[in-house]
GROMACS .gro file of C-alpha atoms in nm:
model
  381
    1UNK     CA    1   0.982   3.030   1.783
    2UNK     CA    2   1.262   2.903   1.977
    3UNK     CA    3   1.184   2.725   2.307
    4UNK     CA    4   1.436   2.664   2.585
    5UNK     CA    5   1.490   2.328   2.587
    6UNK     CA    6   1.589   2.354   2.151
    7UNK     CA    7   1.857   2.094   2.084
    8UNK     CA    8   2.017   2.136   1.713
    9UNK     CA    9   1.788   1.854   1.589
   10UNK     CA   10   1.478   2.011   1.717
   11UNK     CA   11   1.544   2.336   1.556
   12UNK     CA   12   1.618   2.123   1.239
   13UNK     CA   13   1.267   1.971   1.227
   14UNK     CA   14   1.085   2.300   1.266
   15UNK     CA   15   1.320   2.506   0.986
   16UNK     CA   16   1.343   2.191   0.749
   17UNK     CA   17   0.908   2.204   0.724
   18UNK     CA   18   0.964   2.602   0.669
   19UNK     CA   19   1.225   2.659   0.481
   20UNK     CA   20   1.085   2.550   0.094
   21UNK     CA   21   0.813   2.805   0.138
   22UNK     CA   22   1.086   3.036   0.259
   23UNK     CA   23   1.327   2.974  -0.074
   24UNK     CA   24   0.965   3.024  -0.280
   25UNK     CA   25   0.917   3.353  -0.192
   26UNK     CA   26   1.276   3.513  -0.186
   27UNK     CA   27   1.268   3.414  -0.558
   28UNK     CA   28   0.942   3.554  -0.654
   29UNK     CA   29   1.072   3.861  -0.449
   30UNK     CA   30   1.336   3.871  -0.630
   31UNK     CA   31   1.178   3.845  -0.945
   32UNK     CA   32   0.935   4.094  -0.874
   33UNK     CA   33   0.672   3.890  -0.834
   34UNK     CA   34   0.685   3.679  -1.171
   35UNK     CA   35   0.664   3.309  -1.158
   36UNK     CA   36   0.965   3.146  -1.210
   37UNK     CA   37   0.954   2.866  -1.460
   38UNK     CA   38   1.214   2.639  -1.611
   39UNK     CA   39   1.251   2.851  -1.907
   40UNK     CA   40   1.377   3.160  -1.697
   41UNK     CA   41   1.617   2.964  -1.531
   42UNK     CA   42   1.793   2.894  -1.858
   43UNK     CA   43   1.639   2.530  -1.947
   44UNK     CA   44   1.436   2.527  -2.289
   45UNK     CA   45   1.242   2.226  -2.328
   46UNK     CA   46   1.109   2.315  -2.648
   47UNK     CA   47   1.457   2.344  -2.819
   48UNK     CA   48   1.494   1.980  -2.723
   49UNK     CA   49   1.197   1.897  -2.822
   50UNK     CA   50   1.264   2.038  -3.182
   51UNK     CA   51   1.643   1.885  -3.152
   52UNK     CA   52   1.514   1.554  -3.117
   53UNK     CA   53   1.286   1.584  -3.434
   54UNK     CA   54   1.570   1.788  -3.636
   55UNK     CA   55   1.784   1.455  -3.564
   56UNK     CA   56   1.560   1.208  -3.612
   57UNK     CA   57   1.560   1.131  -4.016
   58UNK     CA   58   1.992   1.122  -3.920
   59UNK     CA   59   1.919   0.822  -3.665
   60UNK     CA   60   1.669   0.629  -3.928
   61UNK     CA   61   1.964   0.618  -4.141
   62UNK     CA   62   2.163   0.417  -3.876
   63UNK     CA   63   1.915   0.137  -3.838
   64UNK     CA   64   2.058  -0.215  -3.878
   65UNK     CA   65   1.913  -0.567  -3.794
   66UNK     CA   66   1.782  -0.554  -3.413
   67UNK     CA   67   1.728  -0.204  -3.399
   68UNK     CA   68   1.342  -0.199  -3.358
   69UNK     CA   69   1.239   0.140  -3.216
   70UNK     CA   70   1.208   0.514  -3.291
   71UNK     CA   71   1.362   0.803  -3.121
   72UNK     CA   72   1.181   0.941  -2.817
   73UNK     CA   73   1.086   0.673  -2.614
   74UNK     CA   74   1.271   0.653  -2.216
   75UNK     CA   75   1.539   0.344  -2.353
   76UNK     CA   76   1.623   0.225  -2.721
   77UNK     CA   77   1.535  -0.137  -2.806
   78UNK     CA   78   1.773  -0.363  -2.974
   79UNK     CA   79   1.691  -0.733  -3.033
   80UNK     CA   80   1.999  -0.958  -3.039
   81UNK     CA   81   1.810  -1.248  -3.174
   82UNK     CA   82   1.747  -1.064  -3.560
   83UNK     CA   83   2.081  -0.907  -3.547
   84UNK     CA   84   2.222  -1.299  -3.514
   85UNK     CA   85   2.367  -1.278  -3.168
   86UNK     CA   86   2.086  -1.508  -3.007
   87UNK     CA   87   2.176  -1.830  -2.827
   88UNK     CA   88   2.329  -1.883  -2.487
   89UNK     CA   89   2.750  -1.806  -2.618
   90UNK     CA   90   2.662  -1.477  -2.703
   91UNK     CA   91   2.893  -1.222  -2.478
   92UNK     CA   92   2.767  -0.804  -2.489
   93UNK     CA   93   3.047  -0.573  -2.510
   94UNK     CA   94   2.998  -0.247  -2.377
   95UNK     CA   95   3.254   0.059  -2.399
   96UNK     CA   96   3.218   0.455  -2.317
   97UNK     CA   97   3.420   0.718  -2.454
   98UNK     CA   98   3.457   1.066  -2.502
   99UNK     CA   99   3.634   1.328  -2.768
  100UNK     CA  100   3.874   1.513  -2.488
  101UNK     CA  101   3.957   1.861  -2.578
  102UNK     CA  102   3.955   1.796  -2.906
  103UNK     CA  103   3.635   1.989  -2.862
  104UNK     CA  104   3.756   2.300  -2.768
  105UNK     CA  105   3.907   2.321  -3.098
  106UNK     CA  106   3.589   2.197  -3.309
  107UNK     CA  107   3.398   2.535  -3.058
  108UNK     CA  108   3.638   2.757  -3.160
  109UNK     CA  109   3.651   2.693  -3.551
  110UNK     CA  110   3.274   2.614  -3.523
  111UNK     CA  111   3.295   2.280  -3.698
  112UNK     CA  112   3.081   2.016  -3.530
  113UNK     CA  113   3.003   1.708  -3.687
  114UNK     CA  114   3.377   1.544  -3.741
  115UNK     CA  115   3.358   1.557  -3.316
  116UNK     CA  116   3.022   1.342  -3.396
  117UNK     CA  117   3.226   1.086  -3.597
  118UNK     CA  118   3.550   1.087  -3.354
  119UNK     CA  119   3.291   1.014  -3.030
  120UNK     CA  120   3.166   0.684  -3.219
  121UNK     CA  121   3.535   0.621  -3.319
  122UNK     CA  122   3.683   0.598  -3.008
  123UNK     CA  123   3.363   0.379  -2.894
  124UNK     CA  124   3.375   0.104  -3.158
  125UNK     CA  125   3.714   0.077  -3.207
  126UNK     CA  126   3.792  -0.039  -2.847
  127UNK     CA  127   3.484  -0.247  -2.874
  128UNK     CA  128   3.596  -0.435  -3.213
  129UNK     CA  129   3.936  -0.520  -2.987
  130UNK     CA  130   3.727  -0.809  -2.763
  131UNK     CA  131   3.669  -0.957  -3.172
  132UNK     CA  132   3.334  -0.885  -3.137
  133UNK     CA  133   3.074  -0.658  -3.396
  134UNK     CA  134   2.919  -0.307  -3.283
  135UNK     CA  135   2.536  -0.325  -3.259
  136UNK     CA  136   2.419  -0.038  -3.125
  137UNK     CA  137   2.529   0.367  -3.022
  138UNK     CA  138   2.440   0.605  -2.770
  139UNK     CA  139   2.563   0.963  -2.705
  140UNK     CA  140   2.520   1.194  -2.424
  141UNK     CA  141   2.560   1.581  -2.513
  142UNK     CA  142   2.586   1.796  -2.231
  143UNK     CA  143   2.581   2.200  -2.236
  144UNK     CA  144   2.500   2.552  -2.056
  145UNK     CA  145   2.246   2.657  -2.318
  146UNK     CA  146   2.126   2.439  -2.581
  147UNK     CA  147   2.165   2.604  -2.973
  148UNK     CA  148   1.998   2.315  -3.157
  149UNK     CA  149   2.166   2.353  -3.529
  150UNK     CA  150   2.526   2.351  -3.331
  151UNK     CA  151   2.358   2.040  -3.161
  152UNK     CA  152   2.232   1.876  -3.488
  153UNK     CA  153   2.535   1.957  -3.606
  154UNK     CA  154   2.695   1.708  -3.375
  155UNK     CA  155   2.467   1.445  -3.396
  156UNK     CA  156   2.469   1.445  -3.747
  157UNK     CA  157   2.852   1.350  -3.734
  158UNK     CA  158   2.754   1.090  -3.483
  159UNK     CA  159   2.498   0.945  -3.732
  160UNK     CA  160   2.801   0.906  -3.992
  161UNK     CA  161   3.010   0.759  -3.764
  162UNK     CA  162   2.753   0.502  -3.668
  163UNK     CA  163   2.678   0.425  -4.022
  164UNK     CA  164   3.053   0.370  -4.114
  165UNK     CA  165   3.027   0.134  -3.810
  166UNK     CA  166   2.767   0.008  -3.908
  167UNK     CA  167   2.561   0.005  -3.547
  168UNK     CA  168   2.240   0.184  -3.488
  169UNK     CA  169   2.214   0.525  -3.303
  170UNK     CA  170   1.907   0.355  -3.090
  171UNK     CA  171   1.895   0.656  -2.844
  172UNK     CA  172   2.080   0.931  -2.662
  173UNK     CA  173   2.022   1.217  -2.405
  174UNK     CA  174   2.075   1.620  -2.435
  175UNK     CA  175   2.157   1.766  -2.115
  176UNK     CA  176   2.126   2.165  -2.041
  177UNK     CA  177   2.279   2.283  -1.803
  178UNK     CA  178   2.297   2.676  -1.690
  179UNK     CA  179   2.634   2.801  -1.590
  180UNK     CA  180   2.788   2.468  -1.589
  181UNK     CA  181   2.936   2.572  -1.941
  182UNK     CA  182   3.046   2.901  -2.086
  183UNK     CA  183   2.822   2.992  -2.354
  184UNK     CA  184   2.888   2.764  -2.700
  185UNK     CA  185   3.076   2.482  -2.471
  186UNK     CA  186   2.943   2.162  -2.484
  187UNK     CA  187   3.056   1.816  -2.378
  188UNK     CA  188   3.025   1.424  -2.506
  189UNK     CA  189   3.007   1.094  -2.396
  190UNK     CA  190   2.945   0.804  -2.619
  191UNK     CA  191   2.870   0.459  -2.532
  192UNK     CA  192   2.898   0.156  -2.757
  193UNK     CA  193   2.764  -0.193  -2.689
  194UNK     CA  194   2.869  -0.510  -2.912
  195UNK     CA  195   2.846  -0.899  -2.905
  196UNK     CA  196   3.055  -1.211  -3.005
  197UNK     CA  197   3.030  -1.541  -2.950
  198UNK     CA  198   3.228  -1.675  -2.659
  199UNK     CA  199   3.430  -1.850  -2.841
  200UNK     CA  200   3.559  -1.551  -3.102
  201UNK     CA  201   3.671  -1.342  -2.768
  202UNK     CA  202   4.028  -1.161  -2.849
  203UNK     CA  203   4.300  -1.186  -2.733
  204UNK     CA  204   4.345  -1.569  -2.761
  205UNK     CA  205   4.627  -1.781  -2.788
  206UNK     CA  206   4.919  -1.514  -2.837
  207UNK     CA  207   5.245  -1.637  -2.916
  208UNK     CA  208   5.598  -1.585  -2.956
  209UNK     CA  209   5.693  -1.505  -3.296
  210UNK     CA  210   5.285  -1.369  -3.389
  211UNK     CA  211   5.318  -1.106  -3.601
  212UNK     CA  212   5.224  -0.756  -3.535
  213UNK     CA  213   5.029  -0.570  -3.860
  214UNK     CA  214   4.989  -0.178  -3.765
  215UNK     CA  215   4.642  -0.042  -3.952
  216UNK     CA  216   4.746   0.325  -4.000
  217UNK     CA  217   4.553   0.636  -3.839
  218UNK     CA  218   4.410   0.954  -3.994
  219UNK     CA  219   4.596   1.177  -3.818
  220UNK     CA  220   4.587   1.274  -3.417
  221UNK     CA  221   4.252   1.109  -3.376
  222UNK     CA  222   4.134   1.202  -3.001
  223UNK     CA  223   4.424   1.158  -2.788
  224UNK     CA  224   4.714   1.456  -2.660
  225UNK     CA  225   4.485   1.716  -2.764
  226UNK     CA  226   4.551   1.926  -2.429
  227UNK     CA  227   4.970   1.879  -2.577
  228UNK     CA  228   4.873   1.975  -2.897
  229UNK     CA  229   4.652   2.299  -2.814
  230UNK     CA  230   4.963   2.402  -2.606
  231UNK     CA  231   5.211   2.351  -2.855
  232UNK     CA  232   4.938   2.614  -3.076
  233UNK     CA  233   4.954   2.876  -2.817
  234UNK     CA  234   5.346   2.790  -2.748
  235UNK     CA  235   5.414   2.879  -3.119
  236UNK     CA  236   5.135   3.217  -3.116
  237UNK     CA  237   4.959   3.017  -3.388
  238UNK     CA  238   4.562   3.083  -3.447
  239UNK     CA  239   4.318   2.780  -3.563
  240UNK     CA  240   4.224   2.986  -3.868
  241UNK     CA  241   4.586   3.011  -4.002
  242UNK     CA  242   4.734   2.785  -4.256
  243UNK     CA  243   4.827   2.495  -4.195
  244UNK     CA  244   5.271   2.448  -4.121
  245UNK     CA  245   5.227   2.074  -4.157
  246UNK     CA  246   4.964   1.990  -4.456
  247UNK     CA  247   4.968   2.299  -4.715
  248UNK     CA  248   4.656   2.157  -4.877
  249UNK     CA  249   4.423   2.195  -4.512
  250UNK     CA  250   4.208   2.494  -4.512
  251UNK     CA  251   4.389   2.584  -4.208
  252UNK     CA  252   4.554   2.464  -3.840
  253UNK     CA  253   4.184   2.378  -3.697
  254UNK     CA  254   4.081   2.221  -4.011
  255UNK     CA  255   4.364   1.995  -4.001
  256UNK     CA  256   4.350   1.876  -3.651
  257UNK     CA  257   4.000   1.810  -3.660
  258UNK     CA  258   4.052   1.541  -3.898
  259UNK     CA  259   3.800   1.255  -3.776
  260UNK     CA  260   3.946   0.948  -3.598
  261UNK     CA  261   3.959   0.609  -3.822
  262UNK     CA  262   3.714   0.374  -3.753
  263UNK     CA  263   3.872   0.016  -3.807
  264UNK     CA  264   3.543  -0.182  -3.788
  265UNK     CA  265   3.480  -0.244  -4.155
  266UNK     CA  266   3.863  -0.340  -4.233
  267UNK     CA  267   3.878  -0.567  -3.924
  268UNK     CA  268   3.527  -0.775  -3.937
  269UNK     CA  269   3.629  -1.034  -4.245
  270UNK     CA  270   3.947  -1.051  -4.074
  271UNK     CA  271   3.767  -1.131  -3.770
  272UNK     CA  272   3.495  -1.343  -3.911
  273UNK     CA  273   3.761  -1.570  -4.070
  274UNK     CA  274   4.001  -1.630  -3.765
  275UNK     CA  275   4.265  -1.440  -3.867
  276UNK     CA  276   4.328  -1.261  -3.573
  277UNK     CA  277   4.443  -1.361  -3.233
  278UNK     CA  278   4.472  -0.999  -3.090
  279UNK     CA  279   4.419  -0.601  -3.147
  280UNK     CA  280   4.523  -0.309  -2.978
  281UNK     CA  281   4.360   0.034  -3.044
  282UNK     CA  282   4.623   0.292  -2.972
  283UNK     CA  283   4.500   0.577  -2.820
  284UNK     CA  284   4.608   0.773  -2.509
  285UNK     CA  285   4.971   0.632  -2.396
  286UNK     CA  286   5.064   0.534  -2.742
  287UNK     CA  287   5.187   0.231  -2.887
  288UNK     CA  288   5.407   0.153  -2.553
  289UNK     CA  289   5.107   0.158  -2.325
  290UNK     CA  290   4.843   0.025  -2.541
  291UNK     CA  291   5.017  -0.268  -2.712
  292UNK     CA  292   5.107  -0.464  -2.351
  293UNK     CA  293   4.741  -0.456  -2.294
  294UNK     CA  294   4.629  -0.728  -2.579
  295UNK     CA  295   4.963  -0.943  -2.450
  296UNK     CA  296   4.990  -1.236  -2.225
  297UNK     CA  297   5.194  -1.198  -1.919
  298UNK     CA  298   5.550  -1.271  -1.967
  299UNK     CA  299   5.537  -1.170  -2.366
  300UNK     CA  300   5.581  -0.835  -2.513
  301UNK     CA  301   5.729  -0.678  -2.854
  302UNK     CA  302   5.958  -0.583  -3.092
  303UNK     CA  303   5.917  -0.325  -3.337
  304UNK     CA  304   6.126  -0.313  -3.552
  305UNK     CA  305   5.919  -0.167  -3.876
  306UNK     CA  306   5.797   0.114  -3.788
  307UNK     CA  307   5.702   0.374  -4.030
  308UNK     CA  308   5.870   0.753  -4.043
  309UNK     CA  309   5.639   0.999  -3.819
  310UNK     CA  310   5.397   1.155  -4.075
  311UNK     CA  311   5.396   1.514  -4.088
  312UNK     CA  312   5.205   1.683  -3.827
  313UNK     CA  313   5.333   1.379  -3.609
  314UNK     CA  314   5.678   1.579  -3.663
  315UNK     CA  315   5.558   1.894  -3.630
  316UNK     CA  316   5.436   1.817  -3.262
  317UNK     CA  317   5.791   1.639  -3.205
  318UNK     CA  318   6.021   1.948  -3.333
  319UNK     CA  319   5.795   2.171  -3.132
  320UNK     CA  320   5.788   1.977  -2.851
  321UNK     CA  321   6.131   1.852  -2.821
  322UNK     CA  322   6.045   1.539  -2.677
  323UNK     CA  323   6.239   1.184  -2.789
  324UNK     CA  324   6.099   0.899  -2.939
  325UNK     CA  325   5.984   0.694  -2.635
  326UNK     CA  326   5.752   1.019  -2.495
  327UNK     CA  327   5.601   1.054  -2.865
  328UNK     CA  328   5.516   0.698  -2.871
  329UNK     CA  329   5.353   0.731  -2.504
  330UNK     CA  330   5.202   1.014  -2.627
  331UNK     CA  331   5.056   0.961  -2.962
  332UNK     CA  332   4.952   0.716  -3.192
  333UNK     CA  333   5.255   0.849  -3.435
  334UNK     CA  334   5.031   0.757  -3.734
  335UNK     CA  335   4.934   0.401  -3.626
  336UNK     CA  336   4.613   0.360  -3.484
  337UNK     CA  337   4.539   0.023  -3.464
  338UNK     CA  338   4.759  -0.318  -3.417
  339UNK     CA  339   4.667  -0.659  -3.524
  340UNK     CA  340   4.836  -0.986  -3.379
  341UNK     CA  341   4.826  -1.189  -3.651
  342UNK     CA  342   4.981  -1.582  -3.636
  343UNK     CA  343   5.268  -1.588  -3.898
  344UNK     CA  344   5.112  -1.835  -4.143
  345UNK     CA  345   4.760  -1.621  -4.203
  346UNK     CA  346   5.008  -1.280  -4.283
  347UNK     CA  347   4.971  -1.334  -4.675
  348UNK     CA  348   4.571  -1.387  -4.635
  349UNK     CA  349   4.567  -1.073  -4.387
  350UNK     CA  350   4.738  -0.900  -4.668
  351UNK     CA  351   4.491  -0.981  -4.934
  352UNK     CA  352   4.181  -0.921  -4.712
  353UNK     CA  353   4.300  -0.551  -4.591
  354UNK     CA  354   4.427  -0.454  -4.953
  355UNK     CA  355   4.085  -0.520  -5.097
  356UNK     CA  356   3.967  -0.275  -4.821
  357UNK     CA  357   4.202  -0.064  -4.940
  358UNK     CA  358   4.385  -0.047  -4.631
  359UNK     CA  359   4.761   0.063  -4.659
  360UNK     CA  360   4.873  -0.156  -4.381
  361UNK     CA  361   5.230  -0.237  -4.224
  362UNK     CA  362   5.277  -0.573  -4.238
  363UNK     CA  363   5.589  -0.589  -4.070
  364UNK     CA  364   5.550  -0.376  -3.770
  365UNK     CA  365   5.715  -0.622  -3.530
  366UNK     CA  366   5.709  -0.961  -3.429
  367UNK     CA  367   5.564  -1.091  -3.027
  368UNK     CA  368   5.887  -1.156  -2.799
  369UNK     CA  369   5.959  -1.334  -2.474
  370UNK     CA  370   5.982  -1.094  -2.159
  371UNK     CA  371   5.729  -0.772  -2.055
  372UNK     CA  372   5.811  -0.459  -2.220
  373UNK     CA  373   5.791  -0.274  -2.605
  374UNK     CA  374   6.110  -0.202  -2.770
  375UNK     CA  375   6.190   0.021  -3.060
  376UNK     CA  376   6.413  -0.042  -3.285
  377UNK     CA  377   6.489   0.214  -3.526
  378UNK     CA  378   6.423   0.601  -3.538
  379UNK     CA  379   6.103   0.750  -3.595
  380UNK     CA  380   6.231   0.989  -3.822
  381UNK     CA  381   6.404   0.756  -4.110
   0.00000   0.00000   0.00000
């Protein structure tokens, strides 16, 4: 009832008390009089129930030193002390990433768990950068309608990636959502947390004349994929076709999916030993906008050794058109991560990464007086 002397935040008061029982009973109207319960409006809390169980034996397998707790509790414990990170110079490391569009790719060729292993990639790897060790993993998967084997599927991949990391997947959330995704869509976040002591935090003491060692990448790992799905369409290719670049892929989507490298287990002994003064984890903006980030102000690079573009790497650049400089601001043009390495530990680098087994260019380029990355030779010799 409206009385003559209403202002606007009278009326307020007396429709705000009314209005919840108001909403209540349109939507039992509309529903014909049935309850409406979080199930009908499209959240199934016992598919996420039976997710987290379906996952769990995955995340046991991750467990490390500190990692203390089982699934299903409201935060994942980790105990820095038993993992050997107690004592007052110990500095976390945190660091959140996601997979991109990469995803729409994995949803369309319904291959799920490499997307698990590229979400803790892209995590760790910019964690190892600071010099420090991964400890721990948590993932957040987000989507309009939760099909828990496409789900598992995910997490399973995220359960390898953790274990080539070597960090425990301590916890993680599943969101559903109703018509924030189209049907089979779903979304990731990762986040990664780490420790070193203060006194190991990279970069530190870069020089002139430091040598730069490039660790090479799998392929495309998780960066340009928005590029790359155009340059698909542009060429009226399918995800299910063979592959133009790698005759031995099962086909286009198999190939791109190839999982991002993950660098930790090559770059620890080099790590625990010293023998690194700075890394750079190329990912979106290449080699020219990553590299400047591990370097002091007033130094930057020459690179001068440079491997040819592998193949899909050329692929993308003859069906893109674009030069040199835009593919190395673009992709990681099969280098994926770059060590800064002082001249006189180069032949102990060597003999550390080859009994990894890590292929690694030695000679990438040397650190230079003045800002700036310069390129010396072509990417296609």
């Amino acid at each position: 009832e409206v009385e003559a002397n209403e202002t606007p935040e009278s009326l307020k008061k007396k429709v705000q008390v009314k209005e919840g029982n108001a909403f209540i009973k349109a939507i039992l109207k509309h529903y014909n009089g049935e309850s409406v319960s979080y199930t009908s409006a499209g959240v199934n809390i016992q598919a996420g129930n039976e997710l987290v169980e379906l996952i769990k034996p995955a995340c046991k397998k991750t467990r490390r030193k500190g990692c203390d707790a089982d699934l299903g509790g409201f935060g994942g414990l980790f105990d820095l002390e038993s993992a050997g990170f107690g004592g007052n110079e110990t500095v976390l490391i945190g660091a959140t990433d996601g997979v991109g569009t990469k995803l729409k790719i994995a949803q369309i060729v319904q291959k799920h768990n490499w997307v698990g292993i590229d979400l803790v990639a892209m995590c760790v790897n910019d964690l190892i950068v600071a010099g420090g060790e991964p400890l721990f993993f948590l993932d957040y998967f987000a989507t309009g309608k939760l099909d828990t084997s496409q789900a598992a599927e995910v997490v399973y991949g995220i359960a390898e990636g953790c274990k080539l990391a070597g960090c425990g997947l301590i916890g993680g959330e599943t969101a559903e959502m109703p018509s924030m995704y189209a049907p089979g869509e779903y979304d990731l976040a990762g986040f990664a947390v780490g420790a070193v002591k203060r006194g190991n935090i990279l970069p530190s003491n870069v020089a002139v004349d430091d040598v730069l060692v490039g660790l090479r990448s799998s392929g495309i790992h998780s960066n340009g994929f928005s590029l790359v799905r155009k340059l698909v369409e542009k060429e009226g290719l399918s995800y299910t076709q063979s592959c133009p670049w790698n005759t031995s892929a099962t086909s286009i989507g198999d190939s791109l999916l190839t999982p991002t490298k993950i660098y930790v287990n090559c770059c620890l002994p080099l790590l625990a030993k010293g023998l690194i003064k700075g890394m750079a984890h190329i990912t979106g903006g290449g080699l020219l906008e990553n590299l400047p980030r591990s370097l002091p102000k007033g130094l930057g690079a020459k690179i001068s050794g440079h491997p040819p573009l592998p193949d899909v790497f050329k692929w993308l650049q003859k069906t893109s058109g674009l030069n040199d400089s835009e593919m190395l601001r673009t992709f990681n043009c099969g280098i994926g991560m770059v060590l800064i390495v002082a001249p006189e530990n180069i032949s102990e680098v060597e003999k550390i990464l080859n009994s990894q087994d890590e292929d690694a260019i030695l000679n990438l380029g040397v650190v230079v007086t003045g800002a700036g990355i310069s390129v010396e030779k072509s990417l296609k010799i």
